[in-house]
PDB file of C-alpha atoms in Angstrom:
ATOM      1  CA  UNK A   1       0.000   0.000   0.000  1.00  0.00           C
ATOM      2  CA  UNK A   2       1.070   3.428  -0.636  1.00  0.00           C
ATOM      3  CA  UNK A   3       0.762   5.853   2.380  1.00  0.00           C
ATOM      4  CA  UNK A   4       3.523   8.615   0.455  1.00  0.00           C
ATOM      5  CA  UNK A   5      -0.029  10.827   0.179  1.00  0.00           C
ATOM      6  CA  UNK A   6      -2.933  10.915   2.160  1.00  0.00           C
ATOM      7  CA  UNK A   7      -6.079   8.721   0.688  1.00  0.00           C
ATOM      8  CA  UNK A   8      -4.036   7.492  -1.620  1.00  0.00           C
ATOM      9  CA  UNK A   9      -6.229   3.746  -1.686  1.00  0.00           C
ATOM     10  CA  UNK A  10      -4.884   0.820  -4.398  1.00  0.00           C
ATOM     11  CA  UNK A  11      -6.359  -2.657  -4.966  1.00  0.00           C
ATOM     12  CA  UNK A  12      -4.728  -3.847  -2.368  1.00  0.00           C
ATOM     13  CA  UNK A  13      -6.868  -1.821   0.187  1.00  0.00           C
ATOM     14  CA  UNK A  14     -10.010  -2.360  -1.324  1.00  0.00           C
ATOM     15  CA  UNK A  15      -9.472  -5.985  -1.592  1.00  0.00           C
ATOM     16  CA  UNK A  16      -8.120  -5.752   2.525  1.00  0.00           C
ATOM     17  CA  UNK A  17     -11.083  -3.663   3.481  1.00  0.00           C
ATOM     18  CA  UNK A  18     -14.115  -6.134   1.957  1.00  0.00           C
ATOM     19  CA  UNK A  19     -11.770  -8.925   3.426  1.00  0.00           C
ATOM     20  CA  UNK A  20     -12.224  -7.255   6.836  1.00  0.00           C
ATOM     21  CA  UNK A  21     -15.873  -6.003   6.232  1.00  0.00           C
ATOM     22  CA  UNK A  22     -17.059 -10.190   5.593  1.00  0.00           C
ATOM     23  CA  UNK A  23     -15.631 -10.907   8.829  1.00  0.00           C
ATOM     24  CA  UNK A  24     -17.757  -8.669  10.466  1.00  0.00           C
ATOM     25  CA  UNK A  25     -20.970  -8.238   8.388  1.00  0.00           C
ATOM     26  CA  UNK A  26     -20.786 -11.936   6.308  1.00  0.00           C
ATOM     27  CA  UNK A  27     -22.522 -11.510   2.917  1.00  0.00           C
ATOM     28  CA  UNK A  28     -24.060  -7.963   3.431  1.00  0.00           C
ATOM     29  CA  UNK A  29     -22.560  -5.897   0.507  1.00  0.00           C
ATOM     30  CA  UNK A  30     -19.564  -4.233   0.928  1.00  0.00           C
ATOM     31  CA  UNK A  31     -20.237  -0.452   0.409  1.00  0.00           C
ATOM     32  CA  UNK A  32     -18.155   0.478  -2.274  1.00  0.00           C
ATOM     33  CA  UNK A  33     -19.502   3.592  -2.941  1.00  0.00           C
ATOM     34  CA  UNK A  34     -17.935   4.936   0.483  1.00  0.00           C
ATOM     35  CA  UNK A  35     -14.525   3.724  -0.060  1.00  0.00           C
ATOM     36  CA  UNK A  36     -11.227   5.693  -0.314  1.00  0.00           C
ATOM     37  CA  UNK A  37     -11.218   9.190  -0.774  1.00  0.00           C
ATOM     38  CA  UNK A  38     -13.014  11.511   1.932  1.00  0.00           C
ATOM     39  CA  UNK A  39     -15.510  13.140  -0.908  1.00  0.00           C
ATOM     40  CA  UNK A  40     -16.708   9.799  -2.765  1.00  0.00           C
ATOM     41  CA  UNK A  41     -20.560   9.341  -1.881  1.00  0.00           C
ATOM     42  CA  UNK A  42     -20.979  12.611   0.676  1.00  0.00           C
ATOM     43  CA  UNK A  43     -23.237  13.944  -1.996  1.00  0.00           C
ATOM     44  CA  UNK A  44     -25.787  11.006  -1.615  1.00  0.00           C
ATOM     45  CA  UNK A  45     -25.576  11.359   2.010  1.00  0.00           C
ATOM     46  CA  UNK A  46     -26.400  15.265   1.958  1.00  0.00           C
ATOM     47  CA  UNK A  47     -23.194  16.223   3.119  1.00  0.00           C
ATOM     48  CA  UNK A  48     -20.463  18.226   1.816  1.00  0.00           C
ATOM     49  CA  UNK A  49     -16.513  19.565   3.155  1.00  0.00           C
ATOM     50  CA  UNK A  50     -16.295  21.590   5.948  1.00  0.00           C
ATOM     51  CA  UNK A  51     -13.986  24.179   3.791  1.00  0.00           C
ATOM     52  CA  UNK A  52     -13.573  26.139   7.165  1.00  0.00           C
ATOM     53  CA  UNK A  53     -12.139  22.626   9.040  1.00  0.00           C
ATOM     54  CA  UNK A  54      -8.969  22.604   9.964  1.00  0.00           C
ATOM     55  CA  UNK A  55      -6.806  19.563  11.324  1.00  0.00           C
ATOM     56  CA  UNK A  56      -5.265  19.731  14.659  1.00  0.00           C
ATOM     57  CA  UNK A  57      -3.485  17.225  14.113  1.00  0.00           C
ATOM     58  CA  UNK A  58      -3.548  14.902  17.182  1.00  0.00           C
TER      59      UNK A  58
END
């Protein structure tokens, strides 16, 4: 996995995180749609980035 950026997902990760979802949840779908970067699917949710948020790092 590459972790030089952050968000930065490959196949690898995707392939980890339904791994680790069936574990938990069995054969419920894995939610695809919400995967990797922060902005994918915030849209359908009615949300949107806080442009005013700032990371404090901790």
């Amino acid at each position: 996995m590459d972790f030089s950026k952050p968000d930065l997902i490959d196949k690898d990760a995707l392939v980890f995180s339904e791994y680790v979802w069936s574990t938990i949840y069995g054969d419920k779908p894995f939610p695809k749609e919400y995967f990797g970067n922060h902005q994918k699917g915030l849209k359908a949710l009615g949300l949107k980035i806080d442009s005013n948020y700032k990371d404090d790092d901790d």
